[in-house]
């Protein structure tokens, strides 16, 4: 089953950028399709593979923070080719 996942990591602390950058770099290195925009990061692929990577990297990211939020949305389909038609 293919999925699309949108993630937003929000550290609630000063010096927050290194945590976000490290999280995104680890997702990029996973071999999955990863797209970023200024507000979130999207990851696309097979459910088992995506969730395996996210399970590990989300835990690592949260452990690196004093306090933080991690928002996640999962869509059952590969939306990596989506383009607005307006």
mmCIF file of C-alpha atoms in Angstrom:
data_model
loop_
_atom_site.group_PDB
_atom_site.id
_atom_site.type_symbol
_atom_site.label_atom_id
_atom_site.label_comp_id
_atom_site.label_asym_id
_atom_site.label_seq_id
_atom_site.Cartn_x
_atom_site.Cartn_y
_atom_site.Cartn_z
ATOM 1 C CA UNK A 1 0.000 0.000 0.000
ATOM 2 C CA UNK A 2 1.378 3.395 -0.985
ATOM 3 C CA UNK A 3 1.126 6.332 1.406
ATOM 4 C CA UNK A 4 1.913 10.034 1.531
ATOM 5 C CA UNK A 5 2.940 11.531 4.866
ATOM 6 C CA UNK A 6 3.168 15.195 5.818
ATOM 7 C CA UNK A 7 5.345 16.028 8.826
ATOM 8 C CA UNK A 8 5.940 19.229 10.735
ATOM 9 C CA UNK A 9 8.537 19.197 13.516
ATOM 10 C CA UNK A 10 8.112 22.141 15.872
ATOM 11 C CA UNK A 11 10.757 22.419 18.604
ATOM 12 C CA UNK A 12 9.548 24.521 21.542
ATOM 13 C CA UNK A 13 12.970 25.849 22.477
ATOM 14 C CA UNK A 14 15.683 28.262 21.412
ATOM 15 C CA UNK A 15 18.236 27.051 18.876
ATOM 16 C CA UNK A 16 15.625 24.929 17.110
ATOM 17 C CA UNK A 17 17.052 24.892 13.576
ATOM 18 C CA UNK A 18 19.675 22.127 14.028
ATOM 19 C CA UNK A 19 17.001 19.645 15.144
ATOM 20 C CA UNK A 20 14.814 20.362 12.109
ATOM 21 C CA UNK A 21 17.727 20.274 9.658
ATOM 22 C CA UNK A 22 19.028 16.985 11.073
ATOM 23 C CA UNK A 23 15.554 15.402 10.894
ATOM 24 C CA UNK A 24 15.101 16.388 7.241
ATOM 25 C CA UNK A 25 18.611 15.247 6.272
ATOM 26 C CA UNK A 26 17.989 11.816 7.803
ATOM 27 C CA UNK A 27 14.708 11.513 5.902
ATOM 28 C CA UNK A 28 16.467 12.488 2.651
ATOM 29 C CA UNK A 29 19.168 9.860 3.264
ATOM 30 C CA UNK A 30 16.528 7.109 3.677
ATOM 31 C CA UNK A 31 16.080 6.611 -0.060
ATOM 32 C CA UNK A 32 12.381 7.495 0.131
ATOM 33 C CA UNK A 33 10.861 10.270 -1.960
ATOM 34 C CA UNK A 34 11.074 13.364 0.257
ATOM 35 C CA UNK A 35 9.846 16.850 -0.649
ATOM 36 C CA UNK A 36 10.067 19.948 1.511
ATOM 37 C CA UNK A 37 8.385 23.314 1.616
ATOM 38 C CA UNK A 38 8.736 26.109 4.190
ATOM 39 C CA UNK A 39 6.024 24.650 6.454
ATOM 40 C CA UNK A 40 6.359 20.879 6.238
ATOM 41 C CA UNK A 41 8.118 17.843 4.806
ATOM 42 C CA UNK A 42 6.386 15.184 2.740
ATOM 43 C CA UNK A 43 7.508 11.554 2.527
ATOM 44 C CA UNK A 44 6.134 9.099 -0.039
ATOM 45 C CA UNK A 45 6.408 5.358 -0.510
ATOM 46 C CA UNK A 46 5.293 1.925 0.594
ATOM 47 C CA UNK A 47 3.564 1.893 3.986
ATOM 48 C CA UNK A 48 5.943 -0.559 5.681
ATOM 49 C CA UNK A 49 9.076 1.190 4.435
ATOM 50 C CA UNK A 50 7.870 4.725 5.201
ATOM 51 C CA UNK A 51 6.600 3.844 8.659
ATOM 52 C CA UNK A 52 9.811 1.943 9.476
ATOM 53 C CA UNK A 53 11.918 4.991 8.619
ATOM 54 C CA UNK A 54 9.550 7.391 10.376
ATOM 55 C CA UNK A 55 9.371 5.276 13.524
ATOM 56 C CA UNK A 56 13.141 5.478 13.909
ATOM 57 C CA UNK A 57 13.681 9.082 12.806
ATOM 58 C CA UNK A 58 10.718 10.582 14.669
ATOM 59 C CA UNK A 59 11.934 8.996 17.906
ATOM 60 C CA UNK A 60 15.474 10.286 17.326
ATOM 61 C CA UNK A 61 14.180 13.790 16.522
ATOM 62 C CA UNK A 62 11.964 13.963 19.603
ATOM 63 C CA UNK A 63 14.736 12.647 21.848
ATOM 64 C CA UNK A 64 16.996 15.468 20.624
ATOM 65 C CA UNK A 65 14.552 18.116 21.871
ATOM 66 C CA UNK A 66 13.805 19.444 25.333
ATOM 67 C CA UNK A 67 10.210 20.058 24.246
ATOM 68 C CA UNK A 68 8.555 19.860 20.873
ATOM 69 C CA UNK A 69 5.615 18.906 18.720
ATOM 70 C CA UNK A 70 5.542 16.588 15.751
ATOM 71 C CA UNK A 71 2.497 16.834 13.525
ATOM 72 C CA UNK A 72 1.830 13.983 11.116
ATOM 73 C CA UNK A 73 -0.813 13.404 8.446
ATOM 74 C CA UNK A 74 -1.061 10.176 6.478
ATOM 75 C CA UNK A 75 -2.922 9.765 3.184
ATOM 76 C CA UNK A 76 -3.561 6.344 1.657
ATOM 77 C CA UNK A 77 -2.122 6.991 -1.815
ATOM 78 C CA UNK A 78 1.067 8.258 -3.383
ATOM 79 C CA UNK A 79 0.488 11.979 -3.925
ATOM 80 C CA UNK A 80 4.097 12.769 -4.914
ATOM 81 C CA UNK A 81 3.080 13.691 -8.464
ATOM 82 C CA UNK A 82 0.303 16.074 -7.366
ATOM 83 C CA UNK A 83 0.317 19.452 -9.053
ATOM 84 C CA UNK A 84 -2.275 22.158 -8.483
ATOM 85 C CA UNK A 85 -4.363 22.699 -11.608
ATOM 86 C CA UNK A 86 -5.427 26.252 -10.893
#
